[in-house]
Amino acid sequence: MSTVTHEVPESLSSFLAQPKQLLINGQWQDAASGKTFEVINPATEKVVGQVAHGEAADIALAVQAARQAFESGPWRKMTPSERGKMIWKIGDLIEKHNDELAQLETVDNGKPFAVAQVADVPLSADMFRYMAGWCTKIEGNTIPISVPYAPGANFHAFTTREPVGVVGQIIPWNFPLLMAAWKLAPALACGCTIILKPAEQTPLSALRLGELIQEAGIPEGVVNIVTGFGDAGAALAKDDDVDKVAFTGSTEVGKLIVEAAAGNLKKVTLELGGKSPNVIMRDADLSTAIPGAASAIFFNHGQCCCAGSRLYVDEAVFDEVTAGIAEQARSIVVGNGFEADTNMGPLVSKEQYDRVTGFLDRGRTAGATTVCGGTRPEGDGFFVEPTVLVDTDEQMEVIREEIFGPVVAAMPFSDLDDLVARANNTTYGLAAGVWTADVTRAHQIAKAVKAGTVWVNCYNIFDAALPFGGFKQSGWGREMGHAALDNYLETKAVCISV
Ligand code: NAP
Ligand code: MG
C-alpha cells in the first residue's frame, strides 16, 4: 500500500488560488451572499480552494439569465451548423486541456489521475463531439392524415422538434466532468439554455469547463453554473421559470426532484442509483470474468451507479471466483491518485466514508463474512480497501441497498430461473452483467433481466452513442445516444389546410 504524500500539482495552484465564482450571464461573480465554501482533497483531507456558495438568490439570477438567453439572445438565431461547430470546439478544448482537467478530478474527487486522463476526460470530449453532430440532424416528419370529419379536405401536416427551453441540471460527484458533459452536450445540441448545479464535493472541473465553454464562443447566459449545496439544487428544481430539470444522484433526492417539479409540471429526467447484478456462469472464461467482475465493482472505488455490486456465481465455480476476485482486490494499490502506481483513490468525502463503512459494519453484524478488505488503511484520507463479502442473502441490507463504495457481495446460484428472479429482485434496474461462453444463454439472460444496460463478457463499457439509463427506480429517460435528445426537445405538430 502506498502512503499518501502528494500535494496538489504546481500547475493547478494558480487556478485554485483565484476565487472560484459563479458563472451567470457570461460573468464570473461572487454569490449574492458573498459566502464561499471549502473544497477538500479527499486523499489528504486538506482544503485546496474556496468556491462561491450559491443559494436560491443566485439560482434565481441564473434562471433569469438563461430565460433571457433563450428568448432573445443570439443562441436561438444561430444555424444548427454554427451551433454544432461551437459544441465541437468544446470537445476540442477539453482534449487540449486533458491533463489539467484530469488533475482537477483527482484533487476534487480523489480518482487516480491516470484513470481520469484516459477515461473521464476523453469520454467528456467525445460526448460534446457526438452531440455536436446531432445539431444538423434534429428533424421532424411529414405525416399523411385522414381526418374523418373533414371529407375532401387536404392538409399538409408535419412535426418540428424544438428545444424544451430553460433547463436545470443537477449532477453528482462520482464523475464530475463527465456528468457535466452528459448533461450539457445534448441540451446544447437541442438549443436549450442551462443552469448547471455541480455537486458540493466536486465543483472544480465544472468551473474550468465553464471557462472552456466561454472560450468556445457559446453566447452569454446559455450555460450558467451555480456551485452550492442541496438547497440550490432544490431551488432550481422548484423554479417555475425552469422548463425542465435533469438530475443524476440518489434515488432519495430524485423523488424530491419529482415533488419539486410538480409546481409547474416541468419535464423531469432522472439518472438514479443501482444495485446491479453481475452473473458468472460455470462456462465463462474465468481468466476474463474474474478481473472483469473485480473491475465492475472496484472501478471508480465502487462509486458508480451501475457498479456490479451483486455478484451471482454458479456454485460450481463459486470458490474459485471469489478467491480470484479477492486476489484481484488485494493487488489493487490504494493511495493518492497522483501516485503513478495507484489503482484506487479515496472515497469522495468523510460522509461517504462513514456511509460505506457503516454498511460494512452492519453487514458483518447481520452475518456477512469479509473475504478481504473492509478496513481503512493507516493515515489521512477517506480510503476504504476493496472488499469482498460472502455469506450474504437477498434479505440483507448489503444486498438491497446501494453502498456506493468498493464492496462486492458474492452469492452462489444453481438454477437459472431462480437466478433471473433473484437478479430482478431489486427496486433498481440500471445495469447487469453476464459472463458466459454460451451465446444463447447470454441472449436469454440479457432479455430477462430488467435493466437499462446489459453487458455480456464485459462491464462498464460506455460510449457517447450508447444510451444509458434505468428501468424501475433507477430513473426516467436515457442519457447519451440520440435517445438523450428526447430529454431536451418538444415535438410540435403543424397542420396546414391546403
Ligand atoms: P445526492 O444528495 O443525490 O446529490 C446529487 C446532487 O443533488 C448534488 O448536486 C446535490 O447537491 C444535489 N441535491 C441534494 N439535495 C437536493 C435537493 N433536495 N434538491 C435538489 N438537488 C439536491 O447524492 P449524495 O448525497 O452526494 O450521495 C448519496 C448517495 O447517492 C450515494 O451514496 C449513492 O448511493 C447515491 N449517488 C448516486 C449517484 C449516481 O450516479 N446515480 C451519484 C452520486 C450519489 P449537494 O452536492 O450540494 O448535496
Ligand atoms: Mg472535493
XYZ file of C-alpha atoms and ligand atoms in Angstrom:
547
model
C 0.000 0.000 0.000
C 1.438 3.352 -0.975
C 1.342 6.154 1.528
C -0.269 9.494 0.827
C 2.399 12.022 0.024
C 1.391 14.021 -3.000
C 0.027 17.505 -2.713
C -1.788 19.441 -5.396
C 0.429 19.811 -8.506
C 2.063 23.210 -9.028
C 0.309 23.588 -12.373
C -3.080 23.711 -10.643
C -2.098 26.166 -7.962
C -2.825 29.313 -9.961
C -6.292 28.081 -10.965
C -7.059 27.115 -7.386
C -5.599 30.304 -5.923
C -8.100 32.525 -7.746
C -11.528 32.797 -6.100
C -13.854 30.362 -7.797
C -17.007 32.252 -8.716
C -20.411 31.535 -10.216
C -20.931 31.829 -13.975
C -24.110 33.838 -14.544
C -24.965 35.546 -17.821
C -21.400 35.217 -19.064
C -19.921 36.919 -15.967
C -17.944 35.271 -13.200
C -19.348 36.639 -9.972
C -19.485 36.060 -6.242
C -22.546 34.558 -4.611
C -25.163 37.194 -3.717
C -24.476 36.483 -0.042
C -20.697 36.772 -0.557
C -20.324 33.368 1.088
C -17.869 30.693 -0.029
C -17.327 27.057 0.901
C -14.228 24.880 1.092
C -13.136 22.296 -1.431
C -11.389 19.348 0.175
C -8.934 16.912 -1.356
C -10.282 13.558 -0.116
C -6.831 11.943 -0.283
C -5.280 14.395 2.169
C -8.348 15.922 3.884
C -6.748 19.311 3.164
C -8.573 22.362 1.842
C -7.475 23.071 -1.741
C -9.672 26.044 -2.571
C -12.732 28.176 -1.921
C -15.813 28.190 -4.108
C -18.740 30.609 -4.214
C -21.654 29.341 -2.132
C -24.612 29.795 -4.453
C -28.095 29.761 -2.962
C -31.678 30.393 -4.068
C -30.965 34.055 -4.890
C -28.154 33.051 -7.247
C -30.280 30.336 -8.839
C -32.957 32.982 -9.490
C -30.401 35.215 -11.245
C -29.085 32.312 -13.290
C -32.606 31.264 -14.320
C -33.334 34.839 -15.373
C -30.147 34.884 -17.471
C -30.960 31.539 -19.071
C -34.502 32.694 -19.845
C -33.243 35.892 -21.432
C -30.646 33.959 -23.462
C -33.315 31.526 -24.609
C -35.955 34.074 -25.583
C -33.892 36.867 -27.065
C -30.185 36.022 -27.165
C -28.194 35.074 -30.268
C -28.236 31.352 -29.407
C -31.609 30.513 -30.951
C -30.844 32.555 -34.048
C -27.734 30.560 -34.857
C -27.944 27.885 -37.527
C -27.672 24.258 -36.398
C -24.319 24.110 -38.166
C -22.974 27.125 -36.264
C -24.218 25.642 -33.000
C -22.609 22.306 -33.856
C -19.238 23.898 -34.571
C -19.188 25.595 -31.174
C -20.145 22.407 -29.359
C -17.448 20.517 -31.281
C -14.969 23.155 -30.160
C -15.814 22.463 -26.527
C -14.762 18.855 -27.201
C -11.500 20.058 -28.741
C -10.780 22.333 -25.775
C -11.453 19.522 -23.315
C -8.992 17.358 -25.229
C -6.432 20.165 -25.292
C -6.686 20.567 -21.519
C -6.825 16.848 -20.758
C -4.136 16.779 -18.086
C -5.353 19.847 -16.278
C -8.944 18.583 -16.158
C -7.787 15.133 -15.052
C -5.737 16.732 -12.260
C -8.777 18.679 -11.111
C -10.753 15.423 -10.916
C -8.007 13.841 -8.808
C -7.779 16.790 -6.432
C -11.527 17.072 -6.041
C -12.883 13.542 -6.310
C -9.772 11.500 -5.447
C -9.807 9.254 -8.522
C -6.421 8.272 -10.000
C -5.040 10.889 -12.380
C -4.084 8.160 -14.888
C -7.692 6.935 -14.975
C -9.214 10.402 -15.397
C -6.724 11.042 -18.214
C -7.845 8.051 -20.263
C -11.488 7.716 -19.220
C -13.281 10.725 -17.705
C -11.744 13.439 -19.848
C -11.713 11.721 -23.287
C -15.273 10.456 -22.740
C -16.327 14.025 -21.932
C -14.715 15.370 -25.115
C -16.397 12.594 -27.131
C -19.769 13.449 -25.670
C -19.594 17.043 -26.928
C -18.411 15.908 -30.356
C -21.067 13.224 -30.670
C -23.788 15.711 -29.751
C -22.284 18.420 -31.993
C -23.053 16.149 -34.947
C -26.708 15.903 -33.961
C -27.354 19.661 -34.244
C -27.861 19.376 -38.017
C -29.884 16.159 -37.778
C -32.725 17.052 -35.449
C -35.690 16.597 -37.795
C -39.447 16.246 -37.797
C -41.660 14.203 -40.117
C -44.308 14.869 -42.694
C -47.398 12.893 -41.803
C -50.267 11.910 -44.116
C -53.529 12.449 -42.212
C -57.108 11.278 -42.923
C -59.401 13.420 -40.744
C -62.739 11.513 -40.815
C -64.950 14.570 -40.161
C -63.325 16.683 -42.905
C -64.153 14.746 -46.084
C -62.491 16.148 -49.188
C -60.206 18.480 -47.258
C -56.475 18.450 -47.817
C -53.886 19.048 -45.174
C -50.147 19.324 -45.080
C -49.154 18.071 -41.646
C -45.677 17.893 -40.208
C -43.765 17.901 -36.957
C -40.868 20.017 -35.806
C -38.626 19.383 -32.822
C -37.983 22.407 -30.664
C -35.787 22.958 -27.631
C -37.679 22.440 -24.376
C -36.338 25.794 -23.134
C -34.588 26.654 -19.879
C -33.081 23.540 -18.327
C -31.857 22.954 -14.768
C -29.201 20.262 -14.443
C -28.083 18.831 -11.107
C -25.094 16.489 -11.072
C -23.224 14.280 -8.594
C -19.597 13.917 -7.569
C -18.622 10.480 -8.894
C -17.683 11.630 -12.437
C -17.780 15.417 -12.043
C -16.672 16.415 -15.551
C -18.302 13.525 -17.375
C -21.667 14.042 -15.690
C -21.494 17.709 -16.702
C -20.763 16.609 -20.289
C -23.600 14.051 -20.344
C -25.970 16.798 -19.259
C -24.706 19.865 -21.113
C -23.883 18.391 -24.529
C -27.357 17.147 -25.554
C -29.092 20.198 -24.080
C -26.809 22.494 -26.086
C -27.270 20.404 -29.236
C -31.024 20.883 -28.893
C -30.659 24.657 -28.439
C -31.644 24.865 -24.779
C -30.167 27.216 -22.199
C -28.906 25.815 -18.939
C -28.304 26.288 -15.244
C -25.847 23.635 -14.018
C -25.523 22.829 -10.305
C -22.408 20.706 -9.659
C -22.062 18.586 -6.523
C -20.771 20.437 -3.474
C -17.926 17.885 -3.110
C -16.594 18.334 -6.668
C -17.278 21.747 -8.223
C -13.849 22.420 -9.751
C -13.834 20.726 -13.163
C -17.293 22.111 -13.990
C -15.981 25.617 -13.311
C -12.969 25.062 -15.552
C -15.350 23.647 -18.176
C -17.357 26.868 -17.861
C -14.246 28.799 -18.901
C -13.724 26.476 -21.876
C -17.373 26.879 -22.875
C -16.841 30.633 -22.950
C -13.652 30.172 -24.975
C -15.596 28.050 -27.485
C -17.851 31.064 -28.082
C -21.115 29.858 -26.549
C -23.092 33.090 -26.019
C -23.577 34.549 -22.559
C -26.419 33.184 -20.479
C -26.589 29.901 -22.407
C -24.607 27.992 -19.786
C -24.806 29.259 -16.213
C -23.019 27.437 -13.404
C -24.079 27.815 -9.788
C -21.980 25.949 -7.237
C -23.642 25.265 -3.923
C -25.439 22.693 -1.829
C -28.686 20.758 -1.945
C -30.759 23.883 -1.245
C -29.509 25.433 -4.507
C -30.496 22.238 -6.340
C -33.892 22.312 -4.649
C -34.437 25.950 -5.698
C -33.606 25.008 -9.280
C -35.964 22.000 -9.288
C -38.750 24.190 -7.907
C -38.311 27.304 -10.061
C -41.436 27.969 -12.138
C -39.410 29.561 -14.933
C -37.411 26.362 -15.490
C -38.957 24.173 -18.207
C -37.079 21.002 -17.461
C -34.887 19.524 -14.752
C -32.371 16.745 -15.315
C -30.887 15.095 -12.251
C -28.257 12.466 -11.501
C -27.776 11.289 -7.937
C -29.513 9.321 -5.231
C -32.980 7.836 -5.660
C -33.973 9.595 -2.440
C -33.181 13.062 -3.847
C -34.619 12.006 -7.232
C -38.006 11.633 -5.547
C -37.657 15.114 -4.018
C -36.930 16.479 -7.505
C -40.165 14.952 -8.805
C -42.133 16.577 -5.982
C -40.445 19.943 -6.506
C -41.098 19.786 -10.245
C -44.843 19.357 -9.722
C -45.352 23.094 -9.185
C -45.127 23.979 -12.878
C -45.086 20.377 -14.136
C -41.650 20.910 -15.612
C -40.294 17.940 -17.548
C -38.083 15.651 -15.477
C -35.398 13.109 -16.305
C -33.586 11.179 -13.613
C -30.492 9.007 -13.521
C -30.517 7.396 -10.099
C -28.970 4.582 -8.152
C -28.486 0.923 -8.856
C -27.672 -2.422 -7.298
C -26.636 -4.169 -10.437
C -26.389 -7.956 -10.713
C -23.287 -9.404 -12.335
C -23.631 -13.088 -13.249
C -20.778 -15.536 -13.792
C -21.867 -18.824 -15.399
C -19.864 -22.021 -14.973
C -18.869 -22.000 -18.670
C -17.438 -18.453 -18.542
C -13.800 -17.837 -19.379
C -12.751 -17.163 -15.790
C -9.483 -15.588 -16.864
C -11.513 -12.629 -18.152
C -14.607 -12.961 -15.926
C -12.671 -12.686 -12.643
C -10.757 -9.470 -13.449
C -13.880 -8.228 -15.248
C -16.087 -8.741 -12.212
C -13.457 -7.137 -9.967
C -13.297 -4.094 -12.215
C -17.115 -3.998 -12.436
C -17.241 -3.152 -8.737
C -13.859 -1.596 -7.950
C -13.674 0.872 -10.860
C -14.019 4.424 -9.519
C -13.843 2.922 -5.986
C -17.318 1.461 -6.442
C -18.762 4.958 -6.784
C -20.639 4.087 -9.966
C -24.407 3.983 -10.213
C -24.019 0.895 -12.437
C -21.411 -0.882 -10.255
C -21.685 -4.672 -10.391
C -22.284 -4.896 -6.661
C -24.337 -8.118 -6.500
C -22.187 -10.909 -7.873
C -24.047 -14.136 -8.686
C -21.677 -17.033 -9.340
C -22.552 -20.561 -10.441
C -21.984 -22.766 -7.390
C -19.620 -24.983 -9.437
C -17.097 -22.142 -9.710
C -18.063 -20.041 -6.667
C -14.975 -20.734 -4.553
C -12.595 -20.262 -7.462
C -14.251 -16.977 -8.480
C -14.459 -15.455 -5.003
C -10.834 -16.415 -4.299
C -9.828 -14.898 -7.653
C -11.677 -11.653 -7.012
C -10.203 -11.410 -3.525
C -6.755 -11.848 -5.074
C -7.534 -9.058 -7.544
C -8.753 -6.866 -4.677
C -5.576 -7.449 -2.665
C -3.449 -6.456 -5.650
C -5.176 -3.080 -6.024
C -2.885 -0.282 -4.849
C -4.961 2.129 -2.763
C -3.476 5.580 -2.409
C -3.268 9.162 -3.545
C -4.417 9.433 -7.144
C -1.314 11.399 -8.107
C 0.991 8.458 -7.334
C 1.852 6.589 -10.513
C 1.161 3.131 -9.073
C -2.205 3.980 -7.503
C -5.165 1.996 -8.850
C -7.751 3.216 -6.360
C -8.065 6.539 -4.585
C -10.121 7.545 -1.556
C -13.888 7.818 -1.357
C -15.077 11.313 -2.163
C -15.836 12.550 1.361
C -15.971 11.805 5.050
C -19.726 11.397 4.679
C -19.297 8.673 2.047
C -16.537 7.031 4.096
C -18.883 6.848 7.095
C -21.733 5.645 4.920
C -19.743 2.824 3.292
C -18.063 1.651 6.493
C -21.471 1.799 8.212
C -22.845 -0.635 5.632
C -19.841 -2.903 6.208
C -20.269 -2.905 9.989
C -23.974 -3.650 9.805
C -23.373 -6.293 7.119
C -20.930 -8.169 9.350
C -23.333 -7.942 12.268
C -26.032 -9.439 10.056
C -23.781 -12.407 9.247
C -21.751 -11.448 6.171
C -18.147 -12.666 6.072
C -15.355 -10.420 4.794
C -13.056 -12.384 2.468
C -10.749 -9.405 2.058
C -10.627 -5.663 2.673
C -13.206 -3.898 4.800
C -10.717 -1.750 6.664
C -9.222 1.712 6.400
C -5.512 1.997 5.604
C -3.361 3.990 8.043
C -3.121 7.750 7.699
C -5.260 10.600 6.381
C -7.747 10.395 3.543
C -11.112 8.719 3.137
C -9.723 5.384 1.963
C -11.571 2.075 2.126
C -9.862 -1.109 0.985
C -11.580 -3.082 -1.781
C -13.852 -5.547 -0.059
C -15.363 -8.930 -0.949
C -18.271 -10.187 1.132
C -19.742 -13.708 1.167
C -22.427 -15.393 3.300
C -24.959 -12.810 2.193
C -28.541 -13.225 1.048
C -31.249 -11.098 -0.542
C -32.750 -10.096 2.810
C -29.598 -8.304 3.932
C -29.098 -4.552 3.702
C -25.763 -5.031 1.877
C -27.673 -6.766 -0.935
C -30.702 -4.469 -1.022
C -29.125 -1.024 -0.629
C -26.719 0.836 -2.867
C -23.439 1.024 -0.910
C -21.616 3.188 -3.468
C -18.219 2.002 -2.371
C -15.688 -0.729 -3.255
C -17.781 -3.546 -1.795
C -18.986 -6.590 -3.713
C -21.221 -9.272 -2.236
C -20.892 -12.683 -3.894
C -23.705 -15.237 -3.818
C -23.826 -18.728 -5.361
C -26.650 -19.913 -7.635
C -27.612 -23.284 -9.076
C -30.832 -22.772 -11.040
C -31.152 -20.363 -13.961
C -34.821 -19.416 -13.480
C -34.183 -18.788 -9.840
C -31.122 -16.722 -10.752
C -33.124 -14.402 -13.024
C -35.748 -13.909 -10.304
C -33.020 -13.096 -7.780
C -31.230 -10.751 -10.179
C -34.502 -8.878 -10.715
C -35.384 -8.860 -7.017
C -34.438 -5.200 -6.550
C -36.137 -1.838 -6.743
C -33.370 -0.766 -9.156
C -32.815 -1.571 -12.821
C -29.804 0.277 -14.127
C -27.349 -2.339 -15.403
C -26.444 -6.027 -15.371
C -23.521 -8.179 -16.438
C -23.330 -11.759 -17.733
C -20.166 -13.784 -18.252
C -20.668 -16.939 -20.335
C -19.365 -18.765 -23.396
C -22.942 -19.740 -24.360
C -24.361 -17.133 -26.705
C -27.927 -18.447 -26.388
C -27.810 -18.177 -22.628
C -26.308 -14.694 -22.889
C -29.264 -13.584 -25.017
C -31.772 -15.269 -22.685
C -30.428 -13.508 -19.617
C -29.996 -10.183 -21.438
C -33.680 -10.385 -22.369
C -34.939 -11.489 -18.963
C -33.074 -9.015 -16.788
C -34.865 -5.734 -16.056
C -32.069 -3.237 -16.629
C -31.285 -0.355 -18.950
C -27.872 -1.763 -19.909
C -26.682 -5.370 -20.107
C -23.005 -6.098 -20.606
C -22.013 -9.568 -21.827
C -18.414 -10.684 -21.254
C -17.532 -7.076 -20.490
C -18.598 -4.402 -17.996
C -18.556 -0.600 -17.713
C -18.318 -0.104 -21.473
C -19.535 3.427 -22.205
C -19.798 5.288 -25.464
C -21.396 8.608 -26.315
C -23.536 6.774 -28.910
C -24.890 4.143 -26.497
C -27.949 5.106 -24.444
C -27.692 4.698 -20.683
C -30.412 4.897 -18.052
C -32.615 2.960 -15.727
C -35.625 0.693 -15.543
C -37.719 0.844 -12.349
C -36.427 3.188 -9.633
C -33.108 3.729 -11.403
C -34.576 6.606 -13.323
C -36.575 8.204 -16.088
C -35.172 8.728 -19.570
C -31.843 7.941 -21.173
C -28.534 9.770 -21.368
C -26.151 9.549 -24.343
C -27.048 8.301 -27.794
C -29.776 10.014 -29.774
C -32.176 8.992 -27.000
C -30.673 11.816 -24.911
C -32.014 14.387 -27.349
C -35.575 13.421 -26.407
C -34.859 14.793 -22.932
C -34.404 18.286 -24.321
C -36.896 18.505 -27.189
C -40.587 19.168 -27.538
C -42.483 17.901 -30.587
C -44.742 20.382 -32.338
C -47.378 19.183 -34.830
C -48.271 21.725 -37.531
C -51.343 21.159 -39.652
C -51.971 23.401 -42.701
C -55.125 23.323 -44.775
C -54.076 23.376 -48.398
P -27.356 13.398 -3.749
O -27.698 14.037 -2.470
O -28.428 12.724 -4.513
O -26.642 14.520 -4.633
C -26.698 14.643 -6.026
C -26.876 16.104 -6.419
O -28.149 16.578 -5.965
C -25.862 17.044 -5.806
O -25.575 18.083 -6.724
C -26.617 17.569 -4.617
O -26.117 18.770 -4.110
C -27.987 17.756 -5.172
N -29.052 17.790 -4.168
C -29.034 17.370 -2.887
N -30.224 17.560 -2.304
C -31.027 18.119 -3.231
C -32.388 18.541 -3.248
N -33.174 18.410 -2.190
N -32.884 19.065 -4.392
C -32.114 19.181 -5.488
N -30.828 18.816 -5.527
C -30.278 18.275 -4.411
O -26.211 12.336 -3.541
P -25.134 12.307 -2.338
O -25.751 12.676 -1.033
O -23.996 13.082 -2.800
O -24.777 10.762 -2.300
C -25.611 9.875 -1.533
C -25.850 8.596 -2.268
O -26.436 8.859 -3.545
C -24.610 7.800 -2.628
O -24.133 7.051 -1.564
C -25.114 6.967 -3.754
O -25.791 5.853 -3.266
C -26.065 7.886 -4.470
N -25.434 8.546 -5.643
C -25.741 8.089 -6.869
C -25.136 8.668 -7.964
C -25.430 8.219 -9.360
O -24.594 8.385 -10.243
N -26.607 7.691 -9.636
C -24.207 9.687 -7.820
C -23.928 10.151 -6.537
C -24.550 9.560 -5.464
P -25.013 18.662 -2.947
O -23.815 18.083 -3.582
O -24.799 20.038 -2.532
O -25.603 17.791 -1.881
Mg -13.911 17.519 -3.056
